[in-house]
Amino acid sequence: MTTADVDLAKFLTQERRNVHLIGVAGSGMSGIAGLLLQLGHNVSGSDKLDSLETNRLQRLGLKFYQQHRAADARDAELVIYSSAIKKDNPILKSAQESGKRMVRRAEALAAIMSAKRGILVVGMHGKTTTSAMAAHVLREGGLHPSHYVGAEIPILGTNAHWDARGEFFVAEGDESDGTIALFHPEHILVLNIEEEHLDFYTDLAAIEKVFVQLIGQTSGKIFYCADDSNATRICRSSGRGISYGLSVNADYRGSDIDLRNFASAFCVYRGKEELGKAILNVPGEHNVRNALGVIALATELGVRFEKIAKSLTKFQHARRRFEIKYDSPRFLLVDDYGHHPTEINATLKTAKSVGRKRVLTMFQPHRYSRTKALRKEFGRAFDQADRVVITDVYGSNESPIPDVSGQMIVDEIAAHGHRGVSYQPRLGWVHRDVGNMLESGDLVLSLGAGNIHEQLSILAADLVIAEKLKEIVGEDGDVRLYEPLSKHTTLRVGGPAQFWVEPRNEAALSELIRFCRREKLPLFIIGRGSNLLVRDGGIRGVVVHPSGGDFDKIDIDENEITAGVGAKLKEIAYAARAADLGGLEWMEGIPGAVGGALRMNAGAMGAQTFEKVVRVRYLDGDGNAHDKNRDELEVHYRHFPLLEENFAVSATFRGSPAPREQIESRLHESQEKRRTTQPIAKSAGCIFKNPDECPAGKLVDELGLKNSSVGKARVSEVHGNFIVNDGGATATEMLQLIDRIKQAAKNKRGIELETEVQIVGESA
Ligand code: EPU
């Protein structure tokens, strides 16, 4: 150690000074602030963000400034800065100009550690978990260790702690910027060494050089994982190495591993001697290895194995390390911080071993440089995932690199032969893509060091509601999340339904109505979606599609036909023919079901729905059933107000006995009319109500707007009141075209066209 280092160590651990931290809200910096406060310094800190950590530290005495102003650090005798701080930071610049002492975070940590017997945990993967586990086991072993780890660890209380009573200091070293070379610890624990952080290192050799230097600066033992070839090669030759792992020649060896759902049991040997059995309540084989490293360390420091085993059983690890976000018999949602291919592989292996049917993964690549450098490895990392949705790169503090995006990883995974990978550049939509794939028995894993976990949290919150909805509709009903409504509208346009629910009977529908009212969830009923234009942002809340079961039933009793709201009008026309009932043939030409026909008082061939209705059964806003006769109902052209607040269950229509040939001929007439005057392309039927002046189709025709289009939305050349989807049209395009027609009708003919098609949902 240089004199400067010794000076700094004395300054930080034996004196009481004024210290300022720039970027104090970061997980690493807040740990240093915590240590300094416990060491008795006057600590101030600045950051553009505040956090739970800065709030906690303020209660312990931190003077926090939510901006970087030179004046706030005027009295500081030392300035500590995070590597994320830019060179033009006002406090950094003014400290530099006034010749103030300034050190990086890792320098401060190394100096604090040097006042104790330091134990540094290093390696590319598993540092936080392992350093936390080590601090926990040594603490349970009565050694009163101080600690510093890179994340909040509930079982340790805080991310950093200074304990004046103990000799040891356990810290997580950060190899990403070469600063582990600043440490002179007593012992080190080397978990693994491989290519990472290629934004800083040129290659593996450059990484190894830093590790070799650290080994040279370590006075005591070098604990290393015998299962990692790079770590073994570099550490073995030191002569002070103690190996651990699953390899047969490891000094501390695990065997007979039993990987259970979220725990592992294994036997521990030191050489030939059996130390005993350990149970670790953290999943995954890689964590068995990490635990063996901790067992080796604690044993060598004199903690009895029984004590170690007992504390391992109690250990719970950091947030975002295989963290269960939602667990039910049908679904399991897990979040993990894994962002390097090796970590992804290990986490997926763990996920697979949990024993659910499929593993669905959402992954947010972290840093452009890593995405680019390890693209091939990423391509091979997802073999154990059944489905993978990749979003765009989380840059951290990096600027984008041309052509480096999530698509690059998608291409690599696909080129590697995976058939279930897709790209969702819009992060806020990732939960929708994955949620819509969900089937009972799935495990969903969010992976990445950025903010992908927020997507999993949204999914978890919606899943709580979806499961309640499923309970209501029962085994034969169906519930899906984020169902694209383009699949359920004849126009083939529309964003997703937050909750898509298919009840099969009146009791379930009634319960759904009550549930939505209680939970203040918007409820929207959709039938065949033949008269519906859903905006591209979809529909928030519960979208109920009563179909199948009782809702599709058609019963005939003499001249009356009773049909559920899910029954197709076409089926009613055919059922009437089979019973020799006439007067309902026009129903053949309407693509909708009973519910929509009632709601719209739909019509064709000069007839309309309510001319034939005898009775309607519906549920009110409280879910109670009512039956109303036709004469009790208020009905208008293309409008039946009762169903604005209530929900139809079934309707009874009256036919009149007629000769079969007459029925056949009217059916034929309707079919011919449709065939010759209406397009077969995807549409929502007539877009506009017929105004008093003239049929809307004729008007559009006369305005010369047939065949005019916006994107893939086009006015049919067959009929002017139909807008057709040429494939992949958006609601936005449809709405623009509708607007254009309305403007023209108004400007050129003074006619206010009113849409017949229902326009619902949110913009994207
Ligand atoms: N016409 C034109 N050019 C066109 C389209 C129509 O000149 O591009 C003329 C026709 O020649 C006819 C008149 O406009 O003289 C009316 O047209 P059509 O007979 O096709 O009837 P419509 O009023 O346009 C109505 C319903 C349709 C139903 C048909 C067939 C409305 C808004 N539309 O259309 O219902 O299928 O009758 O009976 O009431 C629907 O509501 O979604 C729907 C498709």
Coordinates of C-alpha atoms in Angstrom, one line a residue, residues 254-258 265-267 269:
G254 CA -20.4 -30.8 -2.7
S255 CA -22.0 -34.0 -3.8
D256 CA -25.4 -35.8 -3.8
I257 CA -27.1 -32.5 -4.8
D258 CA -30.8 -32.6 -4.6
A265 CA -29.8 -30.1 -0.4
F266 CA -26.2 -31.3 -0.7
C267 CA -23.4 -33.1 1.2
Y269 CA -16.8 -33.0 2.1

